[in-house]
Amino acid sequence: MLLRTGLRTLVIAVIIGPVLLGVTQTLTAAFGWLPALGERSIGVAPWVALLDRPGLVTSIQLTVWTGIAATIVGFALAFAFVAGLYGTPAGRRLTPLLAPFLATPHAAIAIGLAFIIAPSGWLFRLLAEPLQLSQPPSFALVGDPMGIGLILGLLLKEIPFLALVMTASLGHLPVRRWLIAARSLGYSNASAWLRVVLPRLWPHIRLPTLIVLSYALSNVDMALLLGPSNPPVLAVVVLRLYTDPALSSLLTAGAGALLQAGLVMTAFAGVWLMERLITVTGRIWLRRGGRDRFVTPLLAMGRVGVRVLFALGGMAITALLVWSVTWRWPWPQRFPEQFSLAAWRQSGNDWTGPFGHSLLFAGITTIAALVLAIAWLETERRGRSSMLAGIVYLPLLLPQIGFLPGLQFGFLQLGIDAGILAVSWAHLLFVFPYVLLVLVGPWRGFDPMLTYQAASLGAGPLSRLLRVKLPVLIGPILAAIAIGVAVSIAQYLPTLIMGAGRLSTLTTEAVSLASGADRRITAVYAMLQTLIPLLVYTVAIITPIIRARNRRFLRE
């Protein structure tokens, strides 16, 4: 009992402690209290300075529009994709294809998408001859004032994540029985999914959807690469205030971070209200017993939309590879005129440092997250829900810009300088919840009779864990490692803020280079950023298959 309490307290202290520290520092800074800078006058001056900034209202409108539109459209398309292909051979073939999109970091997808939809991008090169374009078009989806490019980029990352979560959740529900019962009453397959499956599926995917909504409202790296720049979304405004040379801007940044957190919390409250409203109106809709003939074409259109977006995402990843080996590619040629590895050789001396830092942070944080997640799950009481079970996901629900600057101040006061420890700890805050999300289902579904039998043979608790449980759960553990590495590699803001700009990774360098450097060099960094998690994903997928082949005799 004492060991269980101690382990769970340790996990909460490591994961939630820094978040609360960062929120507290941000909150006090927003009202003028920042002793580290000698600011001790409590008041609303930071808010006045923030509200006086030109373009703030437009930034807030852009944030709300892009974040909510990307989340609603992403959820609808992911549901259409899963509903249309669930249990079919096509669905089984397409589901593994989600892995490259999940493995590719947000910044790499955004850079690849920019290579496609920019005025001189691949898409317009392919259309140049049919449309008789003698020069690149004057309009651009990258940095457009409506944020369409940013929404497209968010959709490319959100749809595979939501589709994977929905597919995994459906495995715990008697979907086939529900569909057969609904069809026997005369409902179409699409109507059955909407009326019967979605209401029962929603409680299982509510948390991942809120995580997606929080990220869409507060992302920085994709907004820097694809979003409008003048004025930008609110998270970028806060980052610019935070990195402003004038120290007084830090207080204004605190007010902006609090405003950003307020937007996310308001959006969560909106989801809660919508859930209650749909619960009431949905019952009336269900009792009317209509056959909803419009649902089938809508879901079909959604599946077509997903295929188009997946094709766009595949082109984005391919564009990174092509640009990284391109030497000369004049407009309007569809393909490069000359290929060369010069970009890889020229940038070789530069990317080794960020490459090493990326591997270091990914290794440290993934191992730490795995150990903490196993400790958390092993001390969980079977069949009992705990009030603390959801609190470990807090770092994913709060906007990063809302507490990371405050966390940096808090770490400095505790004597933790900007360095490897600070950056690794910040990465861990976001890697741990994802690793736990992957492991929690398989861990709770583990057959306890296996450990009971091992105990009857004299095996102790540690021996049962290492020699029975971990080998049985090796597949989910490898999947958790792959997710952990991908999440760590993708971290932009934690590395930038907690490293104080002194520690660079492939992600921070790729975002920095994308603002105006040679496309070929940018593509090299983005490709390296993609290859690391992709390699780990491949190992995670192949290893259980090979291992199962070597143990066929156990099933005979």
Phi, psi and omega in degrees: 000316180294319179295318180298312181298319181295317181295317180292324176295321179297315181298316181295321180294320182287323186265314187270329180307307179298326180295313179296322177298315180294318179297318180298315180295320179295318181297315180291323179296325181296340179245025169090005183255103178216081186303331181300334178254008181079013180267114183228018181258104182287133181178191183251017181302318177300324180290322178297316179296321179294314183291339178280350182292132178292140176084006183296318181298318178297321178299319179294317179298318178298318180300312182294316183296308184293318183293313183286319179298315181297321182290314182294312180295318179298317179296314182297316182291321178296320179294318178298320179297312183290318182295324183282333187245003183297126176077003181262158176301323179297321179295319179294329179283324186279331184302316178297338180288351177289336186304314180299325179289324178290324183284329184288124180298157182304315184296321180294317177299318182295318179294316178298319179295322178297324176295337182272311191260002175295158181306325177257020183283178186297322183300314182285335174294320178293330182267354186299315182289311178300323182268000180055051178271115179276342178212163181302144181297158184279339180267158182218140174272345177275116181079018181293149185295340179273351180075022182295318178299320179295318179297318178300315179299316179297320180297322181297333179264327187282321184298312178299321180295311181294322179297319179294317179296317179297316180298317179295321181291325180295335179296342180261004184240148178280064187297316183300318180297319179295318182294320179297317180296318181294318180295323180296340177267004175096007179276145176288166180299317181295317180294325178295321178296319183286320185275326189252311189281314186301315179299327179277337180280327187306315179302332181280337184244009180298312182297310177302325179293320178294324177297316178298317180296317180298316180294318182297328180279342190228011183292150182245311186296315179291325179293324177294325186272326187240340186277169176296151185252342184212093359275154178271183174291164189299321182299323178289324176301315181295319179297319179296321177296319182294325182266006178293138179300330180288121184295332180295339180293340180297324178291319176297322177297323177298318177296319178295321179296321178293322176296320178298315178297323179296322177297316180295316180296322178296321178296320177298318178297323177297320177297318180298316179294318179297322179299315180294318182296316180292326178300319181286308183290330180295325179296320178297317180298318180294320184288338178289335172071023178294160184261357169049064182292343180284344186291318183301309178295328179296314179294324178296318177297322178298319179294322176297318179299320179296318180296321178297317180293321178296322178296320178296318178295319177297321177295323181297315180293320178297322181298325178299313181296315183295314181294331182290340180243017180270140174253315180218128182216077183286152174289142001254033183299141183286330182228158182302148179279324179223142177250151179197153174264016184300322181297322179293320181287319183296321183268003184300319181288342183268324187276350182296321179295304176301326178297315179296318178298319180299314179296319181298309181295320180296319180294311182299309187288325180291317178297314180297317180296321180295315180297314180295320181295318178296319178298319180296317184285326180290334180264006179281137179277123185297130176082001180243134175267137182249146177294337182275353186299326184271343187291336182290348177269003182305319180301332180278338183271332179274146176293137182302318182292346182282340182222344182294318176300319177295324179295324178298316177298318181297318178297319180298321178293332178273000178089012178263104182285165175295112183188198186298318181297313183296315181292317180298318180297318179296319176298319183301326181301331183258335179285318184303311181299323179292319178299319179295320179301321181288323188273336191297320180295304178301324182294317180288335179272001182294135181286113183291344180298331179296316180286328177298317180294321178295322179294323179293339177268005175099007181283136178279176182302315181292320179295322178295323180291312187283325188258346181240302190288310183298316177299322179294323184263025185296327179298304177300326179295317178295322177297320179295321178297317180298316179296317181298316179297316181297318181294317181295315181300327185280349186292120178256301185296316178301322179290317183295314185280310185286338176269358178054029178077000182268340179247117182252144174241177178301325181291312181295323179290319180297316179296320180294317182290330184294344184284352179172358182282178178302130180302324184293319178292317178301319180296325179298313180296317180294323178293317178298321179296329180278322188293324183299302179295329180296321178296317180293320176301317181299315178298319181294329180278319187282321186304310179298327180294313179296319181295322179293324179295323180285353182237028179299330184297337181290338181263356183271000000 
